[in-house]
Coordinates of C-alpha atoms in Angstrom, one line a residue:
M64 CA 7.1 37.7 -57.4
A65 CA 8.2 35.9 -54.3
G66 CA 11.2 37.0 -52.3
I67 CA 13.1 35.8 -49.3
F68 CA 13.7 38.3 -46.5
Y69 CA 16.3 38.1 -43.7
F70 CA 15.9 39.9 -40.4
S71 CA 18.5 40.5 -37.8
P72 CA 17.9 39.2 -34.3
A73 CA 17.7 42.7 -32.9
L74 CA 14.9 43.5 -35.3
L75 CA 13.1 40.3 -34.5
W76 CA 13.5 41.1 -30.8
A77 CA 12.0 44.5 -31.2
A78 CA 9.1 43.0 -33.1
Q79 CA 8.5 40.5 -30.3
M80 CA 8.3 43.3 -27.8
L81 CA 5.8 45.2 -29.9
L82 CA 3.6 42.2 -30.5
A83 CA 3.6 41.0 -26.9
G84 CA 0.1 40.3 -25.7
C85 CA -1.0 39.5 -29.2
H86 CA 0.6 36.0 -29.1
A87 CA 2.6 36.6 -32.2
A88 CA 6.0 35.9 -30.7
A89 CA 5.2 32.2 -30.4
R90 CA 2.3 30.0 -31.4
F91 CA 1.4 26.5 -30.3
E92 CA -0.1 24.3 -33.1
T93 CA -0.7 20.6 -33.1
L94 CA -0.4 19.0 -36.6
Q95 CA -1.7 15.7 -37.6
C96 CA -0.3 14.1 -40.8
E97 CA -2.4 11.5 -42.6
G98 CA -2.6 9.8 -45.9
P99 CA -3.8 6.6 -47.6
A100 CA -1.9 3.6 -46.3
S101 CA -1.3 2.3 -49.9
T102 CA 0.0 5.5 -51.5
Q103 CA 2.7 8.1 -50.8
E104 CA 0.1 11.0 -50.7
G105 CA -0.5 12.8 -47.6
M106 CA -1.2 16.1 -46.0
C107 CA -1.1 17.9 -42.6
R108 CA -3.9 19.6 -40.9
P109 CA -4.6 21.1 -37.4
E110 CA -5.7 18.6 -34.8
D111 CA -9.0 20.4 -34.4
D112 CA -10.0 19.0 -37.8
F113 CA -9.1 15.5 -36.8
M114 CA -12.2 13.7 -35.6
D115 CA -11.0 10.8 -33.5
P116 CA -7.3 9.8 -33.4
K117 CA -7.8 7.3 -30.5
E118 CA -8.2 4.3 -32.7
V119 CA -6.3 1.0 -32.5
N120 CA -2.9 1.5 -34.2
F121 CA -4.1 4.9 -35.5
Q122 CA -5.9 3.2 -38.4
V123 CA -9.3 4.6 -39.4
K124 CA -11.2 3.8 -42.7
G125 CA -8.1 2.7 -44.6
F126 CA -5.9 5.5 -43.4
T127 CA -2.8 5.2 -41.2
F128 CA -2.1 8.1 -38.9
S129 CA 1.1 9.2 -37.2
E130 CA 1.3 10.1 -33.5
P131 CA 0.7 13.8 -33.0
F132 CA 3.4 16.2 -31.9
H133 CA 3.5 19.8 -30.5
L134 CA 5.4 22.3 -32.6
I135 CA 6.7 25.4 -30.7
V136 CA 8.1 28.3 -32.6
S137 CA 10.2 30.7 -30.5
Y138 CA 12.1 33.9 -31.4
D139 CA 14.3 34.0 -28.3
W140 CA 18.1 34.3 -28.4
L141 CA 18.4 31.1 -26.4
I142 CA 16.0 28.1 -26.1
L143 CA 16.1 24.8 -24.3
Q144 CA 15.3 21.9 -26.7
S145 CA 13.7 18.8 -25.1
P146 CA 12.2 15.6 -26.4
A147 CA 8.8 16.0 -28.0
K148 CA 7.6 12.5 -27.2
P149 CA 6.6 11.4 -23.7
I150 CA 9.5 10.4 -21.4
F151 CA 9.2 7.2 -19.4
E152 CA 11.3 5.7 -16.7
G153 CA 14.5 4.2 -18.2
D154 CA 14.5 6.4 -21.3
P155 CA 17.6 8.4 -22.2
L156 CA 17.0 12.1 -21.8
V157 CA 19.0 14.7 -23.8
L158 CA 18.6 18.5 -23.4
R159 CA 20.2 21.0 -25.7
C160 CA 20.8 24.7 -25.2
Q161 CA 20.2 26.1 -28.7
A162 CA 21.4 29.6 -29.7
W163 CA 19.9 31.8 -32.4
Q164 CA 21.3 30.5 -35.8
N165 CA 23.5 28.1 -33.9
W166 CA 25.9 30.9 -32.8
P167 CA 28.7 29.8 -30.6
L168 CA 28.2 29.8 -26.9
T169 CA 30.3 29.7 -23.8
Q170 CA 29.7 29.2 -20.1
V171 CA 26.6 27.1 -20.7
T172 CA 24.8 26.1 -17.5
F173 CA 21.8 23.8 -17.1
Y174 CA 19.3 24.2 -14.3
R175 CA 16.5 22.1 -12.8
D176 CA 14.0 23.8 -10.5
G177 CA 16.4 26.7 -10.2
S178 CA 19.4 24.7 -9.1
A179 CA 22.4 24.3 -11.4
L180 CA 23.1 20.8 -12.6
G181 CA 26.9 21.5 -12.9
P182 CA 29.4 24.2 -13.4
P183 CA 29.4 26.4 -16.5
G184 CA 31.1 24.9 -19.5
P185 CA 31.3 24.7 -23.3
N186 CA 28.9 21.7 -23.7
K187 CA 25.6 22.7 -25.2
E188 CA 24.0 19.3 -24.2
V189 CA 23.3 17.5 -21.0
S190 CA 22.2 13.9 -21.0
I191 CA 20.7 11.6 -18.5
T192 CA 21.4 7.9 -19.3
M193 CA 18.4 6.5 -17.6
A194 CA 15.6 8.9 -16.6
Q195 CA 13.8 8.4 -13.3
K196 CA 10.7 10.0 -11.9
A197 CA 12.9 12.1 -9.6
D198 CA 14.3 13.8 -12.8
S199 CA 10.9 15.5 -13.4
G200 CA 10.9 19.3 -13.0
H201 CA 11.4 22.7 -14.8
Y202 CA 14.6 22.9 -16.8
H203 CA 16.3 25.9 -18.4
C204 CA 19.8 26.9 -19.5
S205 CA 21.9 30.1 -19.6
A206 CA 24.9 30.9 -21.7
V207 CA 27.1 33.8 -23.0
F208 CA 27.3 34.4 -26.7
R209 CA 30.8 34.6 -28.1
S210 CA 30.4 36.6 -31.3
P211 CA 28.1 37.6 -32.8
G212 CA 25.3 37.9 -30.4
P213 CA 23.8 40.2 -27.8
G214 CA 27.1 40.4 -26.0
G215 CA 25.9 39.3 -22.6
P216 CA 24.6 36.3 -20.8
E217 CA 21.2 35.0 -21.9
T218 CA 18.7 32.7 -20.2
A219 CA 16.2 30.4 -21.9
S220 CA 12.6 30.1 -20.8
P221 CA 12.0 27.1 -18.5
V222 CA 10.6 23.9 -19.9
A223 CA 8.5 21.5 -17.8
L224 CA 9.5 17.9 -18.1
T225 CA 7.7 15.0 -16.6
V226 CA 9.1 11.5 -16.4
Q227 CA 6.2 9.1 -16.5
E228 CA 6.0 5.8 -14.7
L229 CA 6.7 3.0 -17.1
F230 CA 4.6 0.6 -15.0
R231 CA 3.3 0.5 -11.4
A232 CA 4.7 -1.7 -8.7
P233 CA 3.2 -5.2 -9.2
V234 CA 0.6 -6.7 -6.9
L235 CA 0.9 -10.4 -6.0
R236 CA -2.5 -12.3 -6.2
V237 CA -3.1 -15.8 -5.1
T238 CA -5.8 -18.2 -6.3
P239 CA -8.0 -19.6 -4.8
S240 CA -6.9 -18.0 -1.5
A241 CA -4.0 -17.1 0.7
E242 CA -5.0 -20.1 3.0
P243 CA -5.3 -23.0 0.5
Q244 CA -6.0 -26.6 1.5
E245 CA -3.2 -29.1 1.5
G246 CA -3.0 -31.0 -1.7
K247 CA -4.9 -28.3 -3.7
P248 CA -3.3 -26.4 -6.6
V249 CA -2.3 -22.8 -6.0
T250 CA -1.6 -20.1 -8.6
L251 CA 0.4 -16.9 -7.9
S252 CA 0.0 -14.0 -10.3
C253 CA 2.2 -10.9 -10.6
Q254 CA -0.1 -8.2 -11.9
T255 CA 1.1 -4.9 -13.5
K256 CA 0.6 -3.2 -16.8
L257 CA 2.6 -1.2 -19.4
P258 CA 1.2 2.0 -20.9
L259 CA -0.3 2.0 -24.3
Q260 CA 2.7 3.9 -25.8
R261 CA 5.0 1.1 -24.6
S262 CA 2.7 -1.8 -25.2
A263 CA 5.3 -3.3 -27.5
A264 CA 7.8 -3.7 -24.7
R265 CA 8.1 -6.9 -22.7
L266 CA 8.3 -7.4 -18.9
L267 CA 10.0 -10.4 -17.2
F268 CA 8.7 -11.8 -13.9
S269 CA 10.3 -13.6 -11.0
F270 CA 9.0 -15.0 -7.7
Y271 CA 10.5 -15.3 -4.3
K272 CA 9.7 -17.0 -1.0
D273 CA 11.3 -16.2 2.4
G274 CA 14.3 -14.5 0.6
R275 CA 14.9 -17.4 -1.8
T276 CA 14.1 -17.5 -5.6
V277 CA 11.4 -20.0 -6.4
R278 CA 11.2 -19.0 -10.1
S279 CA 13.8 -17.1 -12.1
R280 CA 12.9 -14.3 -14.5
G281 CA 10.6 -15.3 -17.4
P282 CA 7.9 -13.9 -19.6
S283 CA 5.0 -15.6 -17.7
S284 CA 3.4 -13.5 -14.9
E285 CA 2.1 -16.7 -13.1
F286 CA 3.7 -19.3 -10.9
Q287 CA 2.0 -22.6 -10.4
I288 CA 2.1 -24.9 -7.3
P289 CA 0.4 -28.2 -8.4
A290 CA -0.2 -29.5 -4.9
A291 CA 0.3 -27.3 -1.9
S292 CA 1.9 -28.6 1.2
E293 CA 2.8 -27.1 4.6
A294 CA 6.4 -26.6 3.2
H295 CA 4.9 -24.1 0.7
S296 CA 3.7 -21.8 3.6
G297 CA 5.7 -18.6 3.9
S298 CA 6.1 -15.0 2.7
Y299 CA 6.0 -14.5 -1.0
W300 CA 6.6 -11.6 -3.3
C301 CA 7.3 -11.0 -7.0
E302 CA 9.4 -8.7 -9.2
A303 CA 8.7 -7.2 -12.6
A304 CA 11.6 -5.9 -14.7
T305 CA 12.3 -4.7 -18.3
E306 CA 14.4 -6.9 -20.5
D307 CA 17.4 -4.6 -20.2
N308 CA 16.9 -4.6 -16.3
Q309 CA 16.9 -0.8 -16.3
V310 CA 13.5 -0.6 -14.6
W311 CA 12.4 -3.2 -12.0
K312 CA 9.9 -3.1 -9.2
Q313 CA 8.9 -5.5 -6.4
S314 CA 5.4 -6.2 -5.1
P315 CA 4.4 -6.1 -1.4
K316 CA 4.9 -9.4 0.5
L317 CA 2.0 -11.8 0.8
E318 CA 1.7 -14.4 3.6
I319 CA 0.5 -17.9 2.4
R320 CA -0.5 -20.5 5.0
V321 CA -1.4 -23.9 3.8
Q322 CA -4.1 -25.5 5.9
G323 CA -3.7 -29.2 6.8
P324 CA -6.5 -31.8 6.9
S325 CA -7.0 -31.4 10.6
S326 CA -7.5 -27.7 10.4
S327 CA -10.2 -28.0 7.8
A328 CA -12.3 -30.6 9.6
A329 CA -15.1 -29.4 11.9
P330 CA -14.5 -29.6 15.6
T331 CA -15.5 -33.1 17.0
I332 CA -17.7 -33.3 20.1
L333 CA -16.5 -36.1 22.3
T334 CA -19.3 -38.3 23.8
P335 CA -18.8 -41.2 26.1
A336 CA -19.1 -44.6 24.4
P337 CA -22.1 -46.7 25.5
Q338 CA -21.2 -49.5 27.9
K339 CA -21.9 -53.1 26.9
P340 CA -24.3 -54.9 29.2
D341 CA -22.1 -57.9 29.4
A342 CA -19.0 -56.0 30.3
P343 CA -17.6 -57.1 33.6
E344 CA -18.1 -54.6 36.5
T345 CA -14.9 -53.4 38.2
T346 CA -16.7 -52.2 41.3
S347 CA -17.8 -54.3 44.3
T348 CA -21.3 -55.9 44.1
K349 CA -22.0 -55.5 47.8
P350 CA -24.5 -52.9 48.8
P351 CA -22.9 -49.8 50.1
G352 CA -23.0 -49.3 53.8
P353 CA -24.1 -46.2 55.7
L354 CA -21.8 -43.2 55.3
P355 CA -19.9 -42.2 58.4
P356 CA -21.3 -39.0 60.1
L357 CA -19.2 -35.9 59.6
P358 CA -17.5 -34.8 62.8
T359 CA -19.2 -31.8 64.4
P360 CA -17.0 -29.5 66.4
S361 CA -18.1 -28.4 69.9
S362 CA -18.6 -24.9 71.0
K363 CA -15.3 -25.0 72.8
D364 CA -13.1 -25.8 69.8
A365 CA -15.2 -24.1 67.1
D366 CA -12.7 -21.3 66.6
S367 CA -9.9 -23.8 66.2
F368 CA -11.8 -26.1 63.9
S369 CA -9.6 -27.6 61.2
P370 CA -11.2 -29.8 58.6
P371 CA -9.8 -33.2 58.1
Q372 CA -7.9 -34.0 55.0
G373 CA -10.2 -35.4 52.4
P374 CA -10.7 -35.6 48.7
D375 CA -12.4 -32.1 48.6
P376 CA -10.7 -29.7 51.0
H377 CA -12.7 -26.8 49.6
L378 CA -16.0 -28.4 50.8
Y379 CA -14.6 -28.9 54.3
H380 CA -13.4 -25.3 54.3
Q381 CA -16.9 -24.1 53.4
M382 CA -18.4 -26.3 56.2
G383 CA -16.0 -24.8 58.7
V384 CA -17.0 -21.3 57.7
L385 CA -20.6 -22.2 58.0
L386 CA -20.1 -23.7 61.5
K387 CA -18.3 -20.5 62.6
Q388 CA -21.2 -18.4 61.4
I389 CA -23.6 -20.6 63.3
Q390 CA -21.5 -20.1 66.5
D391 CA -21.6 -16.3 66.0
M392 CA -25.4 -16.4 65.6
R393 CA -25.6 -18.3 68.9
V394 CA -23.6 -15.7 70.7
L395 CA -25.8 -12.9 69.2
L396 CA -29.0 -14.7 70.2
G397 CA -27.6 -15.1 73.7
H398 CA -27.1 -11.3 73.9
L399 CA -30.6 -10.8 72.6
V400 CA -32.2 -13.0 75.2
M401 CA -30.3 -11.2 77.9
E402 CA -31.6 -7.9 76.6
L403 CA -35.2 -9.2 76.5
R404 CA -35.0 -10.4 80.0
G405 CA -33.8 -7.1 81.3
L406 CA -36.5 -5.3 79.4
S407 CA -39.1 -7.7 80.8
S408 CA -37.9 -7.0 84.4
H409 CA -38.0 -3.3 83.9
L410 CA -41.6 -3.5 82.6
K411 CA -42.7 -5.5 85.6
L412 CA -41.2 -3.0 88.0
E413 CA -42.9 -0.1 86.3
T414 CA -46.2 -1.9 86.4
A415 CA -45.8 -2.5 90.2
K416 CA -45.1 1.1 90.9
G417 CA -48.2 2.3 89.1
P418 CA -50.9 1.1 91.6
A419 CA -48.8 2.4 94.6
K420 CA -48.9 6.0 93.3
H421 CA -52.8 5.9 93.1
E422 CA -53.1 4.9 96.8

């Protein structure tokens, strides 16, 4: 004979303390419900018995499977209830501070990473209209039971919440290159991807150049330029957004420089055009006369030599320097000759004194 037993919270709390370490206070079990797609029959079984749930649309061998969920059973006075499904950017987030048997609470406070989200109050729920990645963290709540209850403030165990990225910031790609030739077609592609759980959602794309909109939001992730010109050169970026505009992200900027025909041609080597034999000569046909001799400065005015003005002053300057060096060499040779003469006279005198000593 089956019967139904009711236990007071105090008894359950004592049982939890006694069974601590044996994992009897709470158990984590993942259930998978399945059944034939064409009938109402079905059953639930642990996930360990489910062979491969990662099939397209969860359909395997004529069966349709639901998405798995985690069931957590707790015997605490106070628990924090959070969504069982994954939370993405832009989703509404509702947290509920739930008491044992839904007993009335007062001075309810919600916390994230140890910091209170607001002052204590009677509301058992806190909601975030549009979740962001910054909302991720460890949440818990505390409250005071009115009556009945333990009679004092209670605190729920923390729950880890992670707000997942709905899609990454797009990347702008250009085909064939960021330096296309003038007159050639160019395709800009705004690339990003939704997760598998939100593959049914739709993103809208828009394109911008130098702070101006070149294409408003639309379902296509590509922007076509049929024939590029120098006017299309500039800084481009794109934007991806959800249909409700709650989540939108921009790509990094991309510089596009359209190359004109002159920049694509190979450098031309200029060569002189051959002269025609019958072209009239512009110079005189008389034979050239002898060139006038260059003026040679004398030794007296070598130091004050100033080259005459001519078509190449650098050449005259070099000639002046050379003449100055020649004059310096002449002076040195003069001193050397004087030294040699003195040495010769000294040797002759020594030679004459030698025979006189032997007499």
